[in-house]
């Protein structure tokens, strides 16, 4: 079975793929100080609690936090007796090479989302990922990543607003019932929610102006469903896009060995 690991700046997700579907998915806060032994104690405990009988034989890692990759590799080597593929490393091949400026390093999460998006929707695509940063990935007709946009993430913006303005409280993001707030929390929620809806629609509009053909827009990430309530720009919401991409990349590397 395949252990797919998606390490983001905030959370790390572990999923087990049995060749047809994901048997289980677990999430833990990303911490570069966490050792391989700690990962295994946590992961094996959850496997036992959820009664998932897993025999991991292969693994693949996508990480936007380089410092955690070493311990994740040790986890796979020591406890599952397999050497993981790491997206973004030379030994991990992609179906189509990104077309970006020479010397540019593309985030592994963006590469994975590109592969998954193209597999499900074809080319001429914008993938909007609501993570620690809000990213817009542009996928060409042949499946190549050709660039995109990086904006501050929603929760990051909320935290910055709270930290920089002493009178403003920390709030959770939600779609407000009205645009005009009648208290501080409602005003902040409206500004962040509708501000990001405007950001999404504006960036998508400008990307479309630069593309030679019409593009579809799909969204992924924890807040995708929430923002889809405020705009009709998205063709689809994908909950498991990154994990699907990891499965595809692992299969592609096995086929091309």
PDB file of C-alpha atoms in Angstrom:
ATOM      1  CA  UNK A   1       0.000   0.000   0.000  1.00  0.00           C
ATOM      2  CA  UNK A   2       1.039   3.573  -0.627  1.00  0.00           C
ATOM      3  CA  UNK A   3       1.565   6.103   2.163  1.00  0.00           C
ATOM      4  CA  UNK A   4       1.012   9.603   0.722  1.00  0.00           C
ATOM      5  CA  UNK A   5       2.286  12.481   2.853  1.00  0.00           C
ATOM      6  CA  UNK A   6       1.391  16.112   2.171  1.00  0.00           C
ATOM      7  CA  UNK A   7       3.296  18.479   4.442  1.00  0.00           C
ATOM      8  CA  UNK A   8       2.116  22.088   4.419  1.00  0.00           C
ATOM      9  CA  UNK A   9       3.196  25.047   6.488  1.00  0.00           C
ATOM     10  CA  UNK A  10       0.350  24.503   8.977  1.00  0.00           C
ATOM     11  CA  UNK A  11      -0.631  20.816   8.832  1.00  0.00           C
ATOM     12  CA  UNK A  12       0.754  17.523   7.571  1.00  0.00           C
ATOM     13  CA  UNK A  13      -1.669  14.972   6.109  1.00  0.00           C
ATOM     14  CA  UNK A  14      -1.028  11.219   5.906  1.00  0.00           C
ATOM     15  CA  UNK A  15      -3.242   9.062   3.667  1.00  0.00           C
ATOM     16  CA  UNK A  16      -3.107   5.367   2.852  1.00  0.00           C
ATOM     17  CA  UNK A  17      -3.973   4.314  -0.720  1.00  0.00           C
ATOM     18  CA  UNK A  18      -4.773   0.656  -1.376  1.00  0.00           C
ATOM     19  CA  UNK A  19      -4.730   0.913  -5.168  1.00  0.00           C
ATOM     20  CA  UNK A  20      -8.398   1.833  -5.528  1.00  0.00           C
ATOM     21  CA  UNK A  21      -9.271   4.244  -2.732  1.00  0.00           C
ATOM     22  CA  UNK A  22      -7.939   5.974   0.368  1.00  0.00           C
ATOM     23  CA  UNK A  23      -8.435   3.727   3.382  1.00  0.00           C
ATOM     24  CA  UNK A  24      -7.775   6.432   5.950  1.00  0.00           C
ATOM     25  CA  UNK A  25      -6.483   9.972   6.334  1.00  0.00           C
ATOM     26  CA  UNK A  26      -4.882  11.557   9.400  1.00  0.00           C
ATOM     27  CA  UNK A  27      -3.728  15.103  10.088  1.00  0.00           C
ATOM     28  CA  UNK A  28      -1.089  16.506  12.449  1.00  0.00           C
ATOM     29  CA  UNK A  29       0.350  19.987  13.036  1.00  0.00           C
ATOM     30  CA  UNK A  30       3.547  20.553  11.055  1.00  0.00           C
ATOM     31  CA  UNK A  31       6.599  20.724  13.317  1.00  0.00           C
ATOM     32  CA  UNK A  32      10.117  20.449  11.949  1.00  0.00           C
ATOM     33  CA  UNK A  33      11.370  19.267  15.365  1.00  0.00           C
ATOM     34  CA  UNK A  34       9.161  16.148  15.326  1.00  0.00           C
ATOM     35  CA  UNK A  35      11.311  13.027  14.999  1.00  0.00           C
ATOM     36  CA  UNK A  36      10.688   9.928  12.896  1.00  0.00           C
ATOM     37  CA  UNK A  37      10.012   7.966  16.094  1.00  0.00           C
ATOM     38  CA  UNK A  38       7.367  10.472  17.184  1.00  0.00           C
ATOM     39  CA  UNK A  39       5.710  10.299  13.778  1.00  0.00           C
ATOM     40  CA  UNK A  40       5.550   6.516  13.985  1.00  0.00           C
ATOM     41  CA  UNK A  41       4.142   6.392  17.533  1.00  0.00           C
ATOM     42  CA  UNK A  42       1.406   8.841  16.506  1.00  0.00           C
ATOM     43  CA  UNK A  43       0.677   7.167  13.180  1.00  0.00           C
ATOM     44  CA  UNK A  44       0.685   3.578  14.454  1.00  0.00           C
ATOM     45  CA  UNK A  45      -1.578   4.550  17.356  1.00  0.00           C
ATOM     46  CA  UNK A  46      -4.135   6.040  14.978  1.00  0.00           C
ATOM     47  CA  UNK A  47      -3.939   3.012  12.716  1.00  0.00           C
ATOM     48  CA  UNK A  48      -4.706   0.797  15.708  1.00  0.00           C
ATOM     49  CA  UNK A  49      -7.531   3.003  16.978  1.00  0.00           C
ATOM     50  CA  UNK A  50      -9.220   3.140  13.578  1.00  0.00           C
ATOM     51  CA  UNK A  51      -8.580  -0.603  13.040  1.00  0.00           C
ATOM     52  CA  UNK A  52      -6.898   0.001   9.710  1.00  0.00           C
ATOM     53  CA  UNK A  53      -4.688  -2.981   8.881  1.00  0.00           C
ATOM     54  CA  UNK A  54      -2.009  -1.294   6.797  1.00  0.00           C
ATOM     55  CA  UNK A  55       1.094  -2.814   5.260  1.00  0.00           C
ATOM     56  CA  UNK A  56       2.913   0.173   3.766  1.00  0.00           C
ATOM     57  CA  UNK A  57       5.196  -0.864   0.901  1.00  0.00           C
ATOM     58  CA  UNK A  58       5.823   2.495  -0.783  1.00  0.00           C
ATOM     59  CA  UNK A  59       5.623   6.188   0.074  1.00  0.00           C
ATOM     60  CA  UNK A  60       5.623   9.607  -1.545  1.00  0.00           C
ATOM     61  CA  UNK A  61       6.119  13.004   0.094  1.00  0.00           C
ATOM     62  CA  UNK A  62       5.203  16.532  -0.933  1.00  0.00           C
ATOM     63  CA  UNK A  63       6.522  19.151   1.475  1.00  0.00           C
ATOM     64  CA  UNK A  64       6.551  22.945   1.423  1.00  0.00           C
ATOM     65  CA  UNK A  65       8.678  22.809   4.600  1.00  0.00           C
ATOM     66  CA  UNK A  66      12.110  21.455   3.625  1.00  0.00           C
ATOM     67  CA  UNK A  67      13.237  20.903   7.231  1.00  0.00           C
ATOM     68  CA  UNK A  68      10.670  18.148   7.853  1.00  0.00           C
ATOM     69  CA  UNK A  69      11.609  16.006   4.859  1.00  0.00           C
ATOM     70  CA  UNK A  70      14.589  14.327   6.548  1.00  0.00           C
ATOM     71  CA  UNK A  71      12.551  12.918   9.440  1.00  0.00           C
ATOM     72  CA  UNK A  72       9.720  11.858   7.135  1.00  0.00           C
ATOM     73  CA  UNK A  73      12.264   9.987   5.013  1.00  0.00           C
ATOM     74  CA  UNK A  74      13.661   8.310   8.130  1.00  0.00           C
ATOM     75  CA  UNK A  75      10.097   7.336   9.128  1.00  0.00           C
ATOM     76  CA  UNK A  76       9.602   5.535   5.827  1.00  0.00           C
ATOM     77  CA  UNK A  77      13.067   3.959   5.775  1.00  0.00           C
ATOM     78  CA  UNK A  78      13.089   2.797   9.391  1.00  0.00           C
ATOM     79  CA  UNK A  79       9.524   1.716  10.016  1.00  0.00           C
ATOM     80  CA  UNK A  80       8.138   0.834   6.583  1.00  0.00           C
ATOM     81  CA  UNK A  81      11.342  -0.340   4.911  1.00  0.00           C
ATOM     82  CA  UNK A  82      10.812   1.785   1.812  1.00  0.00           C
ATOM     83  CA  UNK A  83      12.547   4.812   0.373  1.00  0.00           C
ATOM     84  CA  UNK A  84       9.978   7.505  -0.370  1.00  0.00           C
ATOM     85  CA  UNK A  85       9.713   9.578  -3.496  1.00  0.00           C
ATOM     86  CA  UNK A  86       9.981  13.294  -2.730  1.00  0.00           C
ATOM     87  CA  UNK A  87       8.213  15.629  -5.150  1.00  0.00           C
ATOM     88  CA  UNK A  88      10.579  18.317  -6.379  1.00  0.00           C
ATOM     89  CA  UNK A  89      13.706  16.160  -6.107  1.00  0.00           C
ATOM     90  CA  UNK A  90      15.488  15.146  -9.335  1.00  0.00           C
ATOM     91  CA  UNK A  91      14.679  11.462  -8.891  1.00  0.00           C
ATOM     92  CA  UNK A  92      10.929  12.185  -8.792  1.00  0.00           C
ATOM     93  CA  UNK A  93       9.762  12.614 -12.378  1.00  0.00           C
ATOM     94  CA  UNK A  94       6.682  14.546 -13.473  1.00  0.00           C
ATOM     95  CA  UNK A  95       4.447  13.761 -16.455  1.00  0.00           C
ATOM     96  CA  UNK A  96       5.145  17.216 -17.925  1.00  0.00           C
ATOM     97  CA  UNK A  97       8.033  19.526 -17.060  1.00  0.00           C
ATOM     98  CA  UNK A  98       7.017  22.958 -15.672  1.00  0.00           C
ATOM     99  CA  UNK A  99       7.581  25.882 -18.016  1.00  0.00           C
ATOM    100  CA  UNK A 100       8.847  28.684 -15.789  1.00  0.00           C
ATOM    101  CA  UNK A 101      11.866  30.999 -15.632  1.00  0.00           C
ATOM    102  CA  UNK A 102      15.200  29.200 -15.558  1.00  0.00           C
ATOM    103  CA  UNK A 103      16.369  28.595 -12.003  1.00  0.00           C
ATOM    104  CA  UNK A 104      12.872  28.942 -10.544  1.00  0.00           C
ATOM    105  CA  UNK A 105      11.864  26.391  -7.924  1.00  0.00           C
ATOM    106  CA  UNK A 106       8.169  25.562  -7.996  1.00  0.00           C
ATOM    107  CA  UNK A 107       6.514  24.523  -4.735  1.00  0.00           C
ATOM    108  CA  UNK A 108       5.882  20.759  -4.588  1.00  0.00           C
ATOM    109  CA  UNK A 109       2.245  21.328  -3.631  1.00  0.00           C
ATOM    110  CA  UNK A 110       1.724  23.346  -6.808  1.00  0.00           C
ATOM    111  CA  UNK A 111       3.287  20.641  -8.949  1.00  0.00           C
ATOM    112  CA  UNK A 112       1.096  17.981  -7.352  1.00  0.00           C
ATOM    113  CA  UNK A 113      -2.073  20.054  -7.775  1.00  0.00           C
ATOM    114  CA  UNK A 114      -1.172  20.649 -11.418  1.00  0.00           C
ATOM    115  CA  UNK A 115      -0.863  16.919 -12.128  1.00  0.00           C
ATOM    116  CA  UNK A 116      -4.111  16.130 -10.304  1.00  0.00           C
ATOM    117  CA  UNK A 117      -6.052  18.990 -11.872  1.00  0.00           C
ATOM    118  CA  UNK A 118      -4.988  18.055 -15.386  1.00  0.00           C
ATOM    119  CA  UNK A 119      -5.907  14.421 -14.793  1.00  0.00           C
ATOM    120  CA  UNK A 120      -9.434  15.307 -13.690  1.00  0.00           C
ATOM    121  CA  UNK A 121     -10.215  18.332 -15.853  1.00  0.00           C
ATOM    122  CA  UNK A 122      -7.705  18.457 -18.686  1.00  0.00           C
ATOM    123  CA  UNK A 123      -5.600  21.476 -19.543  1.00  0.00           C
ATOM    124  CA  UNK A 124      -6.308  25.217 -19.607  1.00  0.00           C
ATOM    125  CA  UNK A 125      -6.985  25.277 -15.906  1.00  0.00           C
ATOM    126  CA  UNK A 126      -6.569  27.485 -12.845  1.00  0.00           C
ATOM    127  CA  UNK A 127      -6.202  25.672  -9.526  1.00  0.00           C
ATOM    128  CA  UNK A 128      -6.938  27.881  -6.505  1.00  0.00           C
ATOM    129  CA  UNK A 129      -5.567  26.371  -3.286  1.00  0.00           C
ATOM    130  CA  UNK A 130      -6.643  27.843   0.052  1.00  0.00           C
ATOM    131  CA  UNK A 131      -3.735  27.015   2.350  1.00  0.00           C
ATOM    132  CA  UNK A 132      -1.373  29.031   4.516  1.00  0.00           C
ATOM    133  CA  UNK A 133      -0.965  31.019   1.310  1.00  0.00           C
ATOM    134  CA  UNK A 134      -3.684  31.304  -1.314  1.00  0.00           C
ATOM    135  CA  UNK A 135      -2.151  30.126  -4.576  1.00  0.00           C
ATOM    136  CA  UNK A 136      -3.367  30.241  -8.175  1.00  0.00           C
ATOM    137  CA  UNK A 137      -1.717  27.648 -10.414  1.00  0.00           C
ATOM    138  CA  UNK A 138      -2.082  27.921 -14.188  1.00  0.00           C
ATOM    139  CA  UNK A 139      -2.076  24.624 -16.094  1.00  0.00           C
ATOM    140  CA  UNK A 140      -1.468  24.651 -19.855  1.00  0.00           C
ATOM    141  CA  UNK A 141      -3.311  22.481 -22.376  1.00  0.00           C
ATOM    142  CA  UNK A 142      -0.673  19.714 -22.175  1.00  0.00           C
ATOM    143  CA  UNK A 143      -0.654  19.629 -18.364  1.00  0.00           C
ATOM    144  CA  UNK A 144       2.420  21.806 -17.788  1.00  0.00           C
ATOM    145  CA  UNK A 145       2.553  24.201 -14.864  1.00  0.00           C
ATOM    146  CA  UNK A 146       3.221  27.590 -16.473  1.00  0.00           C
ATOM    147  CA  UNK A 147       3.125  29.952 -13.502  1.00  0.00           C
ATOM    148  CA  UNK A 148       0.613  31.521 -11.201  1.00  0.00           C
ATOM    149  CA  UNK A 149      -0.006  33.834  -8.286  1.00  0.00           C
ATOM    150  CA  UNK A 150       0.748  33.682  -4.552  1.00  0.00           C
ATOM    151  CA  UNK A 151      -1.342  35.747  -2.129  1.00  0.00           C
ATOM    152  CA  UNK A 152      -1.419  35.763   1.690  1.00  0.00           C
ATOM    153  CA  UNK A 153      -3.650  33.057   3.119  1.00  0.00           C
ATOM    154  CA  UNK A 154      -6.958  33.975   4.725  1.00  0.00           C
ATOM    155  CA  UNK A 155      -6.012  32.943   8.260  1.00  0.00           C
ATOM    156  CA  UNK A 156      -2.611  34.579   7.870  1.00  0.00           C
ATOM    157  CA  UNK A 157      -4.308  37.852   6.966  1.00  0.00           C
ATOM    158  CA  UNK A 158      -6.644  37.581   9.945  1.00  0.00           C
ATOM    159  CA  UNK A 159      -3.725  36.954  12.285  1.00  0.00           C
ATOM    160  CA  UNK A 160      -1.787  39.912  10.866  1.00  0.00           C
ATOM    161  CA  UNK A 161      -4.822  42.167  11.310  1.00  0.00           C
ATOM    162  CA  UNK A 162      -5.210  41.081  14.926  1.00  0.00           C
ATOM    163  CA  UNK A 163      -1.488  41.457  15.700  1.00  0.00           C
ATOM    164  CA  UNK A 164      -1.076  44.859  14.066  1.00  0.00           C
ATOM    165  CA  UNK A 165      -4.205  46.500  15.478  1.00  0.00           C
ATOM    166  CA  UNK A 166      -4.460  46.235  19.248  1.00  0.00           C
ATOM    167  CA  UNK A 167      -8.179  47.035  19.344  1.00  0.00           C
ATOM    168  CA  UNK A 168      -9.156  44.314  16.869  1.00  0.00           C
ATOM    169  CA  UNK A 169      -9.895  40.829  18.255  1.00  0.00           C
ATOM    170  CA  UNK A 170      -8.878  37.478  16.851  1.00  0.00           C
ATOM    171  CA  UNK A 171     -11.818  36.088  14.856  1.00  0.00           C
ATOM    172  CA  UNK A 172     -12.714  33.022  12.834  1.00  0.00           C
ATOM    173  CA  UNK A 173     -13.449  33.379   9.151  1.00  0.00           C
ATOM    174  CA  UNK A 174     -17.117  33.047   8.206  1.00  0.00           C
ATOM    175  CA  UNK A 175     -19.475  34.324   5.556  1.00  0.00           C
ATOM    176  CA  UNK A 176     -21.298  37.271   7.166  1.00  0.00           C
ATOM    177  CA  UNK A 177     -25.064  37.590   6.685  1.00  0.00           C
ATOM    178  CA  UNK A 178     -24.613  41.160   5.415  1.00  0.00           C
ATOM    179  CA  UNK A 179     -21.773  43.128   3.844  1.00  0.00           C
ATOM    180  CA  UNK A 180     -22.262  46.097   6.179  1.00  0.00           C
ATOM    181  CA  UNK A 181     -21.201  45.041   9.662  1.00  0.00           C
ATOM    182  CA  UNK A 182     -22.824  46.569  12.735  1.00  0.00           C
ATOM    183  CA  UNK A 183     -20.141  45.475  15.212  1.00  0.00           C
ATOM    184  CA  UNK A 184     -16.376  45.003  15.121  1.00  0.00           C
ATOM    185  CA  UNK A 185     -16.396  41.246  14.530  1.00  0.00           C
ATOM    186  CA  UNK A 186     -18.981  41.502  11.739  1.00  0.00           C
ATOM    187  CA  UNK A 187     -16.999  44.319  10.097  1.00  0.00           C
ATOM    188  CA  UNK A 188     -13.798  42.260  10.184  1.00  0.00           C
ATOM    189  CA  UNK A 189     -15.501  39.131   8.879  1.00  0.00           C
ATOM    190  CA  UNK A 190     -17.078  41.077   6.054  1.00  0.00           C
ATOM    191  CA  UNK A 191     -13.808  42.743   5.101  1.00  0.00           C
ATOM    192  CA  UNK A 192     -11.872  39.488   5.045  1.00  0.00           C
ATOM    193  CA  UNK A 193     -14.567  37.346   3.409  1.00  0.00           C
ATOM    194  CA  UNK A 194     -15.699  39.738   0.691  1.00  0.00           C
ATOM    195  CA  UNK A 195     -12.183  41.066   0.294  1.00  0.00           C
ATOM    196  CA  UNK A 196     -10.963  37.573  -0.567  1.00  0.00           C
ATOM    197  CA  UNK A 197     -13.900  36.954  -2.866  1.00  0.00           C
ATOM    198  CA  UNK A 198     -12.870  40.121  -4.703  1.00  0.00           C
ATOM    199  CA  UNK A 199      -9.246  38.996  -4.746  1.00  0.00           C
ATOM    200  CA  UNK A 200     -10.195  35.605  -6.176  1.00  0.00           C
ATOM    201  CA  UNK A 201     -12.455  36.999  -8.869  1.00  0.00           C
ATOM    202  CA  UNK A 202     -10.012  39.774  -9.775  1.00  0.00           C
ATOM    203  CA  UNK A 203      -6.981  37.502 -10.125  1.00  0.00           C
ATOM    204  CA  UNK A 204      -8.944  34.915 -12.113  1.00  0.00           C
ATOM    205  CA  UNK A 205     -10.208  37.666 -14.426  1.00  0.00           C
ATOM    206  CA  UNK A 206      -6.682  38.959 -15.070  1.00  0.00           C
ATOM    207  CA  UNK A 207      -5.284  35.454 -15.653  1.00  0.00           C
ATOM    208  CA  UNK A 208      -8.027  34.811 -18.184  1.00  0.00           C
ATOM    209  CA  UNK A 209      -7.047  37.983 -20.045  1.00  0.00           C
ATOM    210  CA  UNK A 210      -3.511  36.647 -20.454  1.00  0.00           C
ATOM    211  CA  UNK A 211      -4.434  33.138 -21.543  1.00  0.00           C
ATOM    212  CA  UNK A 212      -4.990  32.318 -25.238  1.00  0.00           C
ATOM    213  CA  UNK A 213      -7.904  29.981 -24.527  1.00  0.00           C
ATOM    214  CA  UNK A 214     -10.791  29.805 -22.024  1.00  0.00           C
ATOM    215  CA  UNK A 215      -9.843  28.272 -18.679  1.00  0.00           C
ATOM    216  CA  UNK A 216     -11.723  26.331 -16.031  1.00  0.00           C
ATOM    217  CA  UNK A 217     -11.259  27.194 -12.358  1.00  0.00           C
ATOM    218  CA  UNK A 218     -11.231  24.624  -9.581  1.00  0.00           C
ATOM    219  CA  UNK A 219     -10.653  25.161  -5.880  1.00  0.00           C
ATOM    220  CA  UNK A 220      -9.098  23.027  -3.162  1.00  0.00           C
ATOM    221  CA  UNK A 221      -8.064  23.492   0.451  1.00  0.00           C
ATOM    222  CA  UNK A 222      -9.971  23.734   3.692  1.00  0.00           C
ATOM    223  CA  UNK A 223     -11.697  27.052   2.973  1.00  0.00           C
ATOM    224  CA  UNK A 224     -12.615  26.371  -0.653  1.00  0.00           C
ATOM    225  CA  UNK A 225     -16.192  25.425   0.138  1.00  0.00           C
ATOM    226  CA  UNK A 226     -16.725  28.519   2.271  1.00  0.00           C
ATOM    227  CA  UNK A 227     -15.583  30.946  -0.423  1.00  0.00           C
ATOM    228  CA  UNK A 228     -17.487  29.073  -3.105  1.00  0.00           C
ATOM    229  CA  UNK A 229     -20.614  30.315  -1.321  1.00  0.00           C
ATOM    230  CA  UNK A 230     -19.717  33.886  -2.274  1.00  0.00           C
ATOM    231  CA  UNK A 231     -18.736  33.492  -5.922  1.00  0.00           C
ATOM    232  CA  UNK A 232     -19.657  31.484  -9.002  1.00  0.00           C
ATOM    233  CA  UNK A 233     -16.128  31.592 -10.434  1.00  0.00           C
ATOM    234  CA  UNK A 234     -15.358  27.970  -9.497  1.00  0.00           C
ATOM    235  CA  UNK A 235     -16.312  25.107 -11.776  1.00  0.00           C
ATOM    236  CA  UNK A 236     -15.685  22.558  -9.016  1.00  0.00           C
ATOM    237  CA  UNK A 237     -14.443  22.057  -5.452  1.00  0.00           C
ATOM    238  CA  UNK A 238     -11.925  19.256  -4.874  1.00  0.00           C
ATOM    239  CA  UNK A 239     -11.283  18.002  -1.337  1.00  0.00           C
ATOM    240  CA  UNK A 240      -8.622  15.412  -2.149  1.00  0.00           C
ATOM    241  CA  UNK A 241      -6.802  17.029  -5.066  1.00  0.00           C
ATOM    242  CA  UNK A 242      -3.307  16.970  -3.549  1.00  0.00           C
ATOM    243  CA  UNK A 243      -3.554  13.357  -2.428  1.00  0.00           C
ATOM    244  CA  UNK A 244      -4.867  12.357  -5.848  1.00  0.00           C
ATOM    245  CA  UNK A 245      -1.858  14.071  -7.414  1.00  0.00           C
ATOM    246  CA  UNK A 246       0.554  12.199  -5.153  1.00  0.00           C
ATOM    247  CA  UNK A 247      -0.985   8.877  -6.185  1.00  0.00           C
ATOM    248  CA  UNK A 248      -0.664   9.823  -9.866  1.00  0.00           C
ATOM    249  CA  UNK A 249       2.970  10.941  -9.556  1.00  0.00           C
ATOM    250  CA  UNK A 250       3.908   7.773  -7.670  1.00  0.00           C
ATOM    251  CA  UNK A 251       2.253   5.624 -10.360  1.00  0.00           C
ATOM    252  CA  UNK A 252       3.978   7.586 -13.148  1.00  0.00           C
ATOM    253  CA  UNK A 253       7.399   7.016 -11.569  1.00  0.00           C
ATOM    254  CA  UNK A 254       6.728   3.290 -11.230  1.00  0.00           C
ATOM    255  CA  UNK A 255       5.705   3.077 -14.898  1.00  0.00           C
ATOM    256  CA  UNK A 256       8.804   4.917 -16.140  1.00  0.00           C
ATOM    257  CA  UNK A 257      11.400   2.981 -14.152  1.00  0.00           C
TER     258      UNK A 257
END
